[in-house]
mmCIF file of C-alpha atoms in Angstrom:
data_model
loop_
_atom_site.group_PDB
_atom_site.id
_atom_site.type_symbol
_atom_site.label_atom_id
_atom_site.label_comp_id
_atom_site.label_asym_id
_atom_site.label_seq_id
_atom_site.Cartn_x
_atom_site.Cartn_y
_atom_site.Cartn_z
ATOM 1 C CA UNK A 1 0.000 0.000 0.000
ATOM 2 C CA UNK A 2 1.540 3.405 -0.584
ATOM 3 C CA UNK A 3 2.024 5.975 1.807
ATOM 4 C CA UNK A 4 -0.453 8.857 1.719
ATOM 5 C CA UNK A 5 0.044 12.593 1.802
ATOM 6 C CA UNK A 6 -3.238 14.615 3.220
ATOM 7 C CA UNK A 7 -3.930 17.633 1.401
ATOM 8 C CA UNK A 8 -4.710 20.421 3.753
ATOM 9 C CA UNK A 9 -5.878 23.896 3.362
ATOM 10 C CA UNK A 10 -8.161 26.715 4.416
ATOM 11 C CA UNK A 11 -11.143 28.106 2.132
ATOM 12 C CA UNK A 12 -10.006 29.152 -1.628
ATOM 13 C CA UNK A 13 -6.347 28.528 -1.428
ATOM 14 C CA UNK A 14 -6.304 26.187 -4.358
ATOM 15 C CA UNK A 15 -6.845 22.906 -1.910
ATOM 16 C CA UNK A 16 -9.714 21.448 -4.424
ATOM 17 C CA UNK A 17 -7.941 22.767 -7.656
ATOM 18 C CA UNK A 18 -4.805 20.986 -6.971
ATOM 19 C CA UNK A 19 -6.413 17.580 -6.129
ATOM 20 C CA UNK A 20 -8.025 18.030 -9.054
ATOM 21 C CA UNK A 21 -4.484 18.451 -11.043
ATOM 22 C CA UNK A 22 -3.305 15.606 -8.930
ATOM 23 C CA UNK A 23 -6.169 13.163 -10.346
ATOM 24 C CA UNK A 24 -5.631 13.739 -13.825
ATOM 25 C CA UNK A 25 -1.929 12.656 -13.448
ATOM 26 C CA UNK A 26 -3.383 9.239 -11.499
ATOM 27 C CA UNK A 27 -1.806 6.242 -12.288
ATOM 28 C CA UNK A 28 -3.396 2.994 -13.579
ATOM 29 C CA UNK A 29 -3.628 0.948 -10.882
ATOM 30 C CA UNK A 30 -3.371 -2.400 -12.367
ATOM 31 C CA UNK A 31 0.158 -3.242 -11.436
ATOM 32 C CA UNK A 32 -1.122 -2.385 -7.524
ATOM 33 C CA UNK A 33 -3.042 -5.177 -6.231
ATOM 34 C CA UNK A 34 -5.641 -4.645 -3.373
ATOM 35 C CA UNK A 35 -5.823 -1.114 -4.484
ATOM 36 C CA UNK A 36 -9.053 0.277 -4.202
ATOM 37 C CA UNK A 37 -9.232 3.916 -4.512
ATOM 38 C CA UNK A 38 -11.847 5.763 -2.774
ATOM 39 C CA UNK A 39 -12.788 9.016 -4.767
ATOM 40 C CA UNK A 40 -10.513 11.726 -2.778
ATOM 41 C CA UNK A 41 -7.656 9.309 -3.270
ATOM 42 C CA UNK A 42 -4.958 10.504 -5.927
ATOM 43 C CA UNK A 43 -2.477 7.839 -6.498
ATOM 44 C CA UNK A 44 0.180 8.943 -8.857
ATOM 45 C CA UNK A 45 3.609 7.918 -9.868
ATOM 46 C CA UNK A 46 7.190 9.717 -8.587
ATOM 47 C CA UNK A 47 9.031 10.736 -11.571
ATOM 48 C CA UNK A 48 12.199 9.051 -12.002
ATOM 49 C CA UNK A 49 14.295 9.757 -15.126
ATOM 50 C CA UNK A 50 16.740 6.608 -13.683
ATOM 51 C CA UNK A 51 13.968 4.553 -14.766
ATOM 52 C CA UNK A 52 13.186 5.593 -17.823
ATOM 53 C CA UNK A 53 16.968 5.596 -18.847
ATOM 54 C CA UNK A 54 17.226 1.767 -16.982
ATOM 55 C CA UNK A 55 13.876 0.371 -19.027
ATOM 56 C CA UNK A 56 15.251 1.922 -22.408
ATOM 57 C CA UNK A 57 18.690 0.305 -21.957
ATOM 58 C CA UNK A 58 17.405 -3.028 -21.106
ATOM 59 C CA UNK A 59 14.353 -2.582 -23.460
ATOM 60 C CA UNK A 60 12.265 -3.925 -20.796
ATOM 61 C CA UNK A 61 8.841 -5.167 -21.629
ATOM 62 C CA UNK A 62 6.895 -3.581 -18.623
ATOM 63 C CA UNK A 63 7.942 0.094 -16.626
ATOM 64 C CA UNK A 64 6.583 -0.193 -13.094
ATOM 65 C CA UNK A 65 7.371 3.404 -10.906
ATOM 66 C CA UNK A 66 6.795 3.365 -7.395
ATOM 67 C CA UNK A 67 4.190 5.513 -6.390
ATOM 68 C CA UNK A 68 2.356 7.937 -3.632
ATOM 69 C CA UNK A 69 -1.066 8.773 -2.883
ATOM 70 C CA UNK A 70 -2.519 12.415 -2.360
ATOM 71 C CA UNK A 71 -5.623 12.788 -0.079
ATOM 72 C CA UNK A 72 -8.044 15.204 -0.536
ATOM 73 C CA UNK A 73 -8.756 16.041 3.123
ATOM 74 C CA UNK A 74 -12.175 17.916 4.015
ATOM 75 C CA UNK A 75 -11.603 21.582 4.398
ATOM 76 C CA UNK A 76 -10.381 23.084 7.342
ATOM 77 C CA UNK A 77 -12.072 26.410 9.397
ATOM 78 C CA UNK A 78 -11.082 27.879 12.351
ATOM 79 C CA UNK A 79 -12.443 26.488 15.599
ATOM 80 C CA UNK A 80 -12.058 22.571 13.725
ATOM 81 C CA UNK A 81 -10.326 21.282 16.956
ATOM 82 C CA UNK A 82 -13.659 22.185 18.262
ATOM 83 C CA UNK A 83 -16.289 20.659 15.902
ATOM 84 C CA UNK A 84 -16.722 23.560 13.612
ATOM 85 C CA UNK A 85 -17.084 23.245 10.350
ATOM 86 C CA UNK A 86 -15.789 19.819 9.304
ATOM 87 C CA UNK A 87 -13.619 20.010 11.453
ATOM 88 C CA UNK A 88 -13.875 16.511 13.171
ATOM 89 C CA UNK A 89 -14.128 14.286 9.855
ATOM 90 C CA UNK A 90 -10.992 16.990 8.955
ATOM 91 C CA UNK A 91 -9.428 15.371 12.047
ATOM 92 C CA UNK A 92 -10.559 11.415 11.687
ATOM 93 C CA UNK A 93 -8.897 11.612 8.507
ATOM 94 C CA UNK A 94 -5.420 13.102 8.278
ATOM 95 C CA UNK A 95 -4.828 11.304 11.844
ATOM 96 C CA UNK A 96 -4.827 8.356 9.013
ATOM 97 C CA UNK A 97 -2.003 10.262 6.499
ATOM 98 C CA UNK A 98 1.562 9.795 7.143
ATOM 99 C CA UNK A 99 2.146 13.840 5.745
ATOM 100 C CA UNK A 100 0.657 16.666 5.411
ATOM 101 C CA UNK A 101 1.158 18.918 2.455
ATOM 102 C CA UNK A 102 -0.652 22.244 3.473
ATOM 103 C CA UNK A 103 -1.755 24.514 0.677
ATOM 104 C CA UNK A 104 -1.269 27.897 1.726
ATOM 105 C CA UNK A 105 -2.045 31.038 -0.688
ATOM 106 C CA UNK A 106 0.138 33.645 -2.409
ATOM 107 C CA UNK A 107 -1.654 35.036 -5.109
ATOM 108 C CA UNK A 108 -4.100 38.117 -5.532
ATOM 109 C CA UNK A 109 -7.256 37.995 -7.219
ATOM 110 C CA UNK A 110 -10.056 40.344 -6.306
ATOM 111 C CA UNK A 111 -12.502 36.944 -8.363
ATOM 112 C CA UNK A 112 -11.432 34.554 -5.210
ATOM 113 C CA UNK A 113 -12.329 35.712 -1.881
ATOM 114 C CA UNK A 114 -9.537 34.888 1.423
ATOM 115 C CA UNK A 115 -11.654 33.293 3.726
ATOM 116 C CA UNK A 116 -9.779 35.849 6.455
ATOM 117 C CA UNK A 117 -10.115 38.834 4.191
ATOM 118 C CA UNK A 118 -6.576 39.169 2.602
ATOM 119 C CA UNK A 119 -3.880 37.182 1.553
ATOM 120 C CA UNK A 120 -1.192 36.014 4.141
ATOM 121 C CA UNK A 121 0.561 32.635 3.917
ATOM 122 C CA UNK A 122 2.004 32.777 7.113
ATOM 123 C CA UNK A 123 -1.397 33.605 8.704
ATOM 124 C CA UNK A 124 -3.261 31.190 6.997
ATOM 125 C CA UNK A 125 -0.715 28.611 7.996
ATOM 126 C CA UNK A 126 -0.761 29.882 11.775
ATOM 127 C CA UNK A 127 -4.184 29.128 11.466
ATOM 128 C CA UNK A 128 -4.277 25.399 10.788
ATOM 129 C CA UNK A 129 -1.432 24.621 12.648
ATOM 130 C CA UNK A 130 -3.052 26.192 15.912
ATOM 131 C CA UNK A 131 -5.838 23.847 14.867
ATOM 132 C CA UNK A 132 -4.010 20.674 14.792
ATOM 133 C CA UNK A 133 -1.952 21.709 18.072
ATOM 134 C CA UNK A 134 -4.857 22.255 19.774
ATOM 135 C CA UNK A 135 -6.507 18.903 18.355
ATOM 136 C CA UNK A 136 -2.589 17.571 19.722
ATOM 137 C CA UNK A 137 -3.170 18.749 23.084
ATOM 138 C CA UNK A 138 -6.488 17.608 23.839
ATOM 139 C CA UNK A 139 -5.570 13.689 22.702
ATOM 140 C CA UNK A 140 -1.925 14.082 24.953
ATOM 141 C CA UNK A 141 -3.827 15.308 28.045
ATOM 142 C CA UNK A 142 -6.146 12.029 27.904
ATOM 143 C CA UNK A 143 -3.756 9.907 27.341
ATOM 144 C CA UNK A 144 -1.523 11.315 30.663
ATOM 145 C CA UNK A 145 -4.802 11.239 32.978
ATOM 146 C CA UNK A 146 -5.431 7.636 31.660
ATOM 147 C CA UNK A 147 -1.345 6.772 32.276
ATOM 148 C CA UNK A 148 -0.994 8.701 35.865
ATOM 149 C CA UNK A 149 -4.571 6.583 36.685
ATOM 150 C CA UNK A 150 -2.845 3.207 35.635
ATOM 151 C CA UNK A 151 -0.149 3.920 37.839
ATOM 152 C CA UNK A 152 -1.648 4.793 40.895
ATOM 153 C CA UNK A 153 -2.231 0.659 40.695
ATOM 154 C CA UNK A 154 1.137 -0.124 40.496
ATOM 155 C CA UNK A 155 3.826 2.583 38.383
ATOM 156 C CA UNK A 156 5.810 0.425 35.572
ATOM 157 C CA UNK A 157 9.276 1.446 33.976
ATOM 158 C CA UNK A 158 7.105 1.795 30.662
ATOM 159 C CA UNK A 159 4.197 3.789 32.485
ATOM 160 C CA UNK A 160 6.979 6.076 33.884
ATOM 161 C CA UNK A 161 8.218 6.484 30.409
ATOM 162 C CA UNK A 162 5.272 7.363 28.864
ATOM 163 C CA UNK A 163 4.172 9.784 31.814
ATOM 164 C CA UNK A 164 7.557 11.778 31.360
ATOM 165 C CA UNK A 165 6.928 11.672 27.164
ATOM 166 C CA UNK A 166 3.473 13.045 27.310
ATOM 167 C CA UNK A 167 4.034 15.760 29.920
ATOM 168 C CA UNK A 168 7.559 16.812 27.808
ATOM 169 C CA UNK A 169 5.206 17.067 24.425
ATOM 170 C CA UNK A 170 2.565 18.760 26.378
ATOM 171 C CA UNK A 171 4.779 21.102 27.365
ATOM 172 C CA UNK A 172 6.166 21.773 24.047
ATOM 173 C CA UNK A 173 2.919 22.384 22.547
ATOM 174 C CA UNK A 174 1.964 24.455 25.013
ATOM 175 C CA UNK A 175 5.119 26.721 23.946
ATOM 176 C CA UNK A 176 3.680 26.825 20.651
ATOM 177 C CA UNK A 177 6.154 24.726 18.658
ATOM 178 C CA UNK A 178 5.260 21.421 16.866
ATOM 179 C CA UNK A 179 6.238 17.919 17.999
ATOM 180 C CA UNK A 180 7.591 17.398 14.444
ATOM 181 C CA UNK A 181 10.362 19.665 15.539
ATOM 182 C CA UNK A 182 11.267 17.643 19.114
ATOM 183 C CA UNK A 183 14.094 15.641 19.597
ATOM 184 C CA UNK A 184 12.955 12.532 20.561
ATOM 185 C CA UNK A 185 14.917 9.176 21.239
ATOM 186 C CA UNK A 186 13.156 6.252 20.100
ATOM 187 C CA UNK A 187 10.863 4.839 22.405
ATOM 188 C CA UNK A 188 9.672 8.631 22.586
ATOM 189 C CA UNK A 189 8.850 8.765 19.393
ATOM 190 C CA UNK A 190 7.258 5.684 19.468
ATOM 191 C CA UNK A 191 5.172 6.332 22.416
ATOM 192 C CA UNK A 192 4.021 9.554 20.256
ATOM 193 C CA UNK A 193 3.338 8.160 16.745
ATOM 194 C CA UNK A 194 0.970 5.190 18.138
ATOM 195 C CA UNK A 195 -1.194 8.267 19.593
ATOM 196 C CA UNK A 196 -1.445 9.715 15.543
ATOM 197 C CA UNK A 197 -0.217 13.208 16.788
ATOM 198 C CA UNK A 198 -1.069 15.866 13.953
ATOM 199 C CA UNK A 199 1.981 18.090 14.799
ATOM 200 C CA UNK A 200 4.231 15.090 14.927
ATOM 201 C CA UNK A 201 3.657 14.240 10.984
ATOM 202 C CA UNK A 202 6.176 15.276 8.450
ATOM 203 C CA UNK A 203 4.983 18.715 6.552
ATOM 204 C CA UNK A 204 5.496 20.659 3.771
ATOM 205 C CA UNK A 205 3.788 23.789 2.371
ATOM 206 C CA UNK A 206 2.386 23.948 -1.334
ATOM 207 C CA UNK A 207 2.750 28.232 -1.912
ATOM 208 C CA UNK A 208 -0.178 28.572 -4.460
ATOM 209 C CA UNK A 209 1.274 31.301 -6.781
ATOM 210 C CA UNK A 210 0.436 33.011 -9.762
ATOM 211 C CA UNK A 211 2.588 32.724 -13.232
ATOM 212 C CA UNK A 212 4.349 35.807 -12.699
ATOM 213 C CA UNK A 213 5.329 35.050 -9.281
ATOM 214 C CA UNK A 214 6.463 31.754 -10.137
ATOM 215 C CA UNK A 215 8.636 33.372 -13.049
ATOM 216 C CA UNK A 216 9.943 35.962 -10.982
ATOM 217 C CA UNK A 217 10.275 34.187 -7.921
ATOM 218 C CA UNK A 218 8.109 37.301 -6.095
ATOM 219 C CA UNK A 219 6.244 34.674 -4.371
ATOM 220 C CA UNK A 220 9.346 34.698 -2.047
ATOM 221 C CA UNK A 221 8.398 38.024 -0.282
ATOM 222 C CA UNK A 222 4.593 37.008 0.606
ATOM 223 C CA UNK A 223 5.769 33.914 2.699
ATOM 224 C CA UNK A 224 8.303 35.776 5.044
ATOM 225 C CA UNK A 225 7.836 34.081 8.762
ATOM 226 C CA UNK A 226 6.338 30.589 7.154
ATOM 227 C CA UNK A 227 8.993 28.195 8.348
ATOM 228 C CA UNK A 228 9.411 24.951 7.103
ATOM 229 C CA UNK A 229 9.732 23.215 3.359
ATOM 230 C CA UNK A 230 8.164 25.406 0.756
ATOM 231 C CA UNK A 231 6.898 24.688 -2.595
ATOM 232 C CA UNK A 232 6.069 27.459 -5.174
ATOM 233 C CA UNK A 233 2.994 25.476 -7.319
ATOM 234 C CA UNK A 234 1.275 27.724 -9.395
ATOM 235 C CA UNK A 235 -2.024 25.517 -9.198
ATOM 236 C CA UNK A 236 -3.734 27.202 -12.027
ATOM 237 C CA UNK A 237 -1.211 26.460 -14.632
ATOM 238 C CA UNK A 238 -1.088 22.960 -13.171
ATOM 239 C CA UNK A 239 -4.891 22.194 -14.154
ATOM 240 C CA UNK A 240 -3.305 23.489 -17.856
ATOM 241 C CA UNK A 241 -0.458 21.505 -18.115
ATOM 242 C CA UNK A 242 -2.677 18.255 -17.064
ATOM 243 C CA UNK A 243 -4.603 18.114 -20.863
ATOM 244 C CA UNK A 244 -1.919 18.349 -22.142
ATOM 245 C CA UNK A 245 0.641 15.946 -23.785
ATOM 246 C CA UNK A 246 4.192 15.413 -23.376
ATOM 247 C CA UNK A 247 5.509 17.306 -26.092
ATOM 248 C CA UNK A 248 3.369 20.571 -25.409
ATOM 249 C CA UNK A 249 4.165 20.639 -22.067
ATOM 250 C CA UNK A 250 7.873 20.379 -22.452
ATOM 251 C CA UNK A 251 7.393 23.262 -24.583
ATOM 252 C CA UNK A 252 4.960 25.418 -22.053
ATOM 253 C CA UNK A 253 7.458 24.768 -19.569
ATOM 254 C CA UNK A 254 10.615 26.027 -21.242
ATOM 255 C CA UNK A 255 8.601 29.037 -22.392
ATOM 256 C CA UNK A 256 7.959 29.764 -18.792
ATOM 257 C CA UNK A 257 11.745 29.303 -17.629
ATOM 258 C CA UNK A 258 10.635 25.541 -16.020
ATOM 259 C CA UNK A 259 12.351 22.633 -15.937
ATOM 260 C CA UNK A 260 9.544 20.898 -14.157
ATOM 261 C CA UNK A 261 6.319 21.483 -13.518
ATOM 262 C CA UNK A 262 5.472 22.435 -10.102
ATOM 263 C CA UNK A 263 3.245 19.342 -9.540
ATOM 264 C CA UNK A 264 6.217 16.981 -10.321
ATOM 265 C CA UNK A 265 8.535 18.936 -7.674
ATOM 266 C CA UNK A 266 5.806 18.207 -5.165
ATOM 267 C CA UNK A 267 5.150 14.573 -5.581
ATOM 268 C CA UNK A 268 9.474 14.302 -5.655
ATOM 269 C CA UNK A 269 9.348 16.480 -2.351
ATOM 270 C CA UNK A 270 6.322 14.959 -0.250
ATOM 271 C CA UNK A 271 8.110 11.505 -1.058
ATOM 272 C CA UNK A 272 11.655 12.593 0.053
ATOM 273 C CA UNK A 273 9.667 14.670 3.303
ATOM 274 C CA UNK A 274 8.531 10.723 3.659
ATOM 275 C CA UNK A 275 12.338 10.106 4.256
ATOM 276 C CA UNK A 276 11.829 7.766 1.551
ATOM 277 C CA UNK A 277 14.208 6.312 -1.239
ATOM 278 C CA UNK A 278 14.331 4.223 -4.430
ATOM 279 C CA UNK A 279 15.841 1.046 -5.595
ATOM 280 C CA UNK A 280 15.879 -0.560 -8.831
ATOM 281 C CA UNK A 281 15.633 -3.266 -10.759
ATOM 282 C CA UNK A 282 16.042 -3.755 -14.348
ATOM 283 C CA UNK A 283 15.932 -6.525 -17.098
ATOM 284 C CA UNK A 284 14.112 -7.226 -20.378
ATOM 285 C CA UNK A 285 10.912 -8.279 -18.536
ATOM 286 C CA UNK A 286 10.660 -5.391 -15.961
ATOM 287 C CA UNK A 287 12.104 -2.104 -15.058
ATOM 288 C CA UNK A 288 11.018 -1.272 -11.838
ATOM 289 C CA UNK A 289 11.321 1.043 -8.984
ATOM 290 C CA UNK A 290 10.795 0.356 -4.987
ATOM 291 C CA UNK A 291 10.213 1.960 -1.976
ATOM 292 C CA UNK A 292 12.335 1.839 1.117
ATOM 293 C CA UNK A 293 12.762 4.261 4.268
ATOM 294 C CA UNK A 294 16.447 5.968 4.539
ATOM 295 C CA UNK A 295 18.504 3.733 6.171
ATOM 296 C CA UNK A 296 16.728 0.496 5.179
ATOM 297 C CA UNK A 297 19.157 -2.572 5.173
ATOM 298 C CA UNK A 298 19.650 -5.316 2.133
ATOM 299 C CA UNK A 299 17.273 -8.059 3.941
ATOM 300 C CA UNK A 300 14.249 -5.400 4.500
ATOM 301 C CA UNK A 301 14.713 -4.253 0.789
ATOM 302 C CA UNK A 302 14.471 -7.546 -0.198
ATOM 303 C CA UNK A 303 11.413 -8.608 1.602
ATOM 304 C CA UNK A 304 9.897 -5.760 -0.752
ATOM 305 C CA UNK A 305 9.785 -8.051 -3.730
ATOM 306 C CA UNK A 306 8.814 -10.931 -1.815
ATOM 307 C CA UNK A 307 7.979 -11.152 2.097
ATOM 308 C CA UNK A 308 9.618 -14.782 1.394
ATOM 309 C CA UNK A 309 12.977 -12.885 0.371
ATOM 310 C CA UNK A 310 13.771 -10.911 3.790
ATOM 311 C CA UNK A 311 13.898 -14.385 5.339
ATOM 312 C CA UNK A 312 15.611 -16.298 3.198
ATOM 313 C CA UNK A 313 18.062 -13.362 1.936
ATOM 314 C CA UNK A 314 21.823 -14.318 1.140
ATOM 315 C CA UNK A 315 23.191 -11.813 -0.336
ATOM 316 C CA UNK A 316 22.347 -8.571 -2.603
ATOM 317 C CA UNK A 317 24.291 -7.622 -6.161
ATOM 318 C CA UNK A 318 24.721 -3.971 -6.027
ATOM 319 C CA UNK A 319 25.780 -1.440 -8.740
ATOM 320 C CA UNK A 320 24.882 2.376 -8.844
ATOM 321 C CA UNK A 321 22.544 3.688 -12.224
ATOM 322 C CA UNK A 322 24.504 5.650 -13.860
ATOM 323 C CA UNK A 323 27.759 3.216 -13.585
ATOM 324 C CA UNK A 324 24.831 0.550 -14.799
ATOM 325 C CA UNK A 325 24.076 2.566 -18.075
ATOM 326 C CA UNK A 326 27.726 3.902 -18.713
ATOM 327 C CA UNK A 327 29.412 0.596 -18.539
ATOM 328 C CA UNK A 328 27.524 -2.157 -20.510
ATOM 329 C CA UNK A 329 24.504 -2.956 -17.935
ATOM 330 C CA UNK A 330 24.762 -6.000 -15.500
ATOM 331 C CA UNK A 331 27.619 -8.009 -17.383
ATOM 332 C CA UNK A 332 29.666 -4.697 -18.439
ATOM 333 C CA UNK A 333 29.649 -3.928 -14.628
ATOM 334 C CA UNK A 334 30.581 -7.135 -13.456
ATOM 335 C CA UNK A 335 33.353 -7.247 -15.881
ATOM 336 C CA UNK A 336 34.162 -3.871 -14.722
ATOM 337 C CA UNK A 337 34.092 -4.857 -10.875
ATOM 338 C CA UNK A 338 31.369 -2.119 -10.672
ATOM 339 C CA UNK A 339 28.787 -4.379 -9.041
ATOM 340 C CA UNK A 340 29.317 -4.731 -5.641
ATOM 341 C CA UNK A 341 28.384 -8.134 -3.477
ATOM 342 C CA UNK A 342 26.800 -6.832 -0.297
ATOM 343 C CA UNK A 343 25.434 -8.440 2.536
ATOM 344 C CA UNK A 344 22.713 -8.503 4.787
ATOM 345 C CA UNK A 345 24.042 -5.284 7.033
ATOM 346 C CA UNK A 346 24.446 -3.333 3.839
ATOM 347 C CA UNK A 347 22.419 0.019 3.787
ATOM 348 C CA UNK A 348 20.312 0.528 0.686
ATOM 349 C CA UNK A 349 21.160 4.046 -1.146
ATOM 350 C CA UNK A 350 18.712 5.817 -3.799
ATOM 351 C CA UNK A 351 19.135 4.694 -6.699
ATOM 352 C CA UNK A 352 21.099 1.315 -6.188
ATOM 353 C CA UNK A 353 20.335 -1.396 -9.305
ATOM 354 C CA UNK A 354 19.612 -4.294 -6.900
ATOM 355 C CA UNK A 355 19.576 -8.392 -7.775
ATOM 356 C CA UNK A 356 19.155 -9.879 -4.659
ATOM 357 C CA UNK A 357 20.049 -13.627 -3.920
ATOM 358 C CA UNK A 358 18.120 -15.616 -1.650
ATOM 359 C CA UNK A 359 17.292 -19.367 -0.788
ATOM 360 C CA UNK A 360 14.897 -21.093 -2.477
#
């Protein structure tokens, strides 16, 4: 199953307007099995030019990308925490997201009404994130009362633990900061992410700007004091660029000064914010690419393929893309000594061309 972004975003900032972008760039699911997608589900591919290069080389039959999905969560008003709005279906369901990419609003237009009356990213963003804290605080306090109760009938090494964890991220929120930014050891964090803290989710902002700001990089100046990973999407032009094909919107792009289009640059950044990676494997049947978390080890990366293959893992035939492509593929690199043998405490990097041996 892939991982899912949530979509956040006050009134007219371009929420709905992106997801609707996002959909018209969704993947066929076929190659995903036990994929069901509900209607506010976008699930579209991470571009990869390794790939593309890898499949052409080896002239592979079938191009599989890894993927990430793009919720369209229900829109957020002030006093959500609260029930306002819809606010508590807003809740129920980016508590389920692993991200949050919050649409916040740069652009003037006197057609599209700021639910607050004028148009300030930082505000806007100060907004929902008070929301969420507040939603944060309320699910921390519970879950102390309910710990300091349990202990009165008989205080545990992991009750004391947790105690100390929710009373130091209590405090933190109370300071106004989010949990995301803590430093946490392990258990901590653990103790934290099986409550689905808001604030503790990774987060990016989408800066919904206008052509000309997105040209001119003006969009800059409208989100002084918004902290955090920022990226400039000009939605509208998004919506454009989704009718049409590759060649015309290679050529929109370069007459706009792009190399990308924004869209792309956020489904590459909410994977990486993920602290995701990408393997590879290539061969005339398949090119494909697979998703591991940073620091992932051979056996795990393995098991991806095949659950079977993390057990039964012997050893893992490594050699980096580009050496793959510049030296003759698979046999060019062996014959090279490019391709490394690896075993099972070797650390998957992005973009390793992986054949992994196991038992059979």
């Amino acid at each position: 199953m892939a991982l899912q972004i949530g979509i956040v975003g006050l009134p007219n900032v371009g929420k709905s307007t992106l997801f609707s972008a996002i959909t018209k760039k969704q993947v066929d699911c076929a190659n995903y099995p036990f994929c069901t997608i509900d209607p506010n589900v976008g699930v579209v591919e991470v571009p990869d030019e390794r790939l593309q290069k890898l499949a052409v080389f080896d002239k592979s039959a079938k191009v599989v990308p890894t993927v990430i999905e793009f919720v369209d969560i229900a829109g957020l008003v002030k006093g959500a925490s609260e029930g306002q709005g819809l606010g508590n279906k807003f809740l129920a369901n980016i508590r389920e997201t692993d991200a949050i990419a919050q649409v916040v609003r740069a652009f003037d237009d006197a057609n599209v009404l700021h639910v607050d009356g004028s148009v300030n990213p930082a505000r806007d963003a100060e907004t929902i994130n008070t929301e969420l804290a507040i939603a944060d605080l309320d699910v921390l306090t519970k879950r102390l009362q309910t710990a300091e109760k349990q202990a009165k009938s008989g205080m545990t090494k992991q009750l004391e633990r947790e105690i100390a964890t929710f009373k130091k991220a209590i405090e933190m929120v109370n300071a106004g900061k989010m949990l995301r930014d803590g430093e946490w050891n392990d258990e901590e964090f653990a103790d934290l992410k099986q409550l689905s803290l808001l604030t503790l989710k990774p987060m990016l902002y989408v800066v919904n700007v206008s052509e000309s700001q997105i040209q001119d990089g003006s969009w800059k100046s409208r989100v002084e004091g918004l902290k955090g990973r920022l990226v400039p999407v000009c939605v509208k032009m998004e919506v454009e660029l989704s009718s049409m094909n590759v060649d015309e919107k290679r050529e929109y792009l370069e007459t706009m000064g792009l190399k990308e289009s924004g869209l792309d640059q956020l489904i590459k950044e909410a994977y990486d914010v993920l602290g995701l990676i990408t393997f590879l494997t290539s061969g005339p049947d398949e090119a494909r690419a697979w998703t591991v978390k940073k620091g992932s080890k051979a056996p795990q990366a393995a098991g991806k393929i095949h659950g079977d293959f993390e057990k039964n893992f012997i050893r893992v035939e490594v050699t980096n893309w580009k050496d793959y492509l510049d030296n003759g593929g698979e046999a060019g690199c062996r014959a090279k000594g490019l391709t490394r043998i690896e075993g099972k405490d070797y650390i998957i990097n992005d973009g390793d061309v992986c054949y992994f041996r196991v038992n059979a």
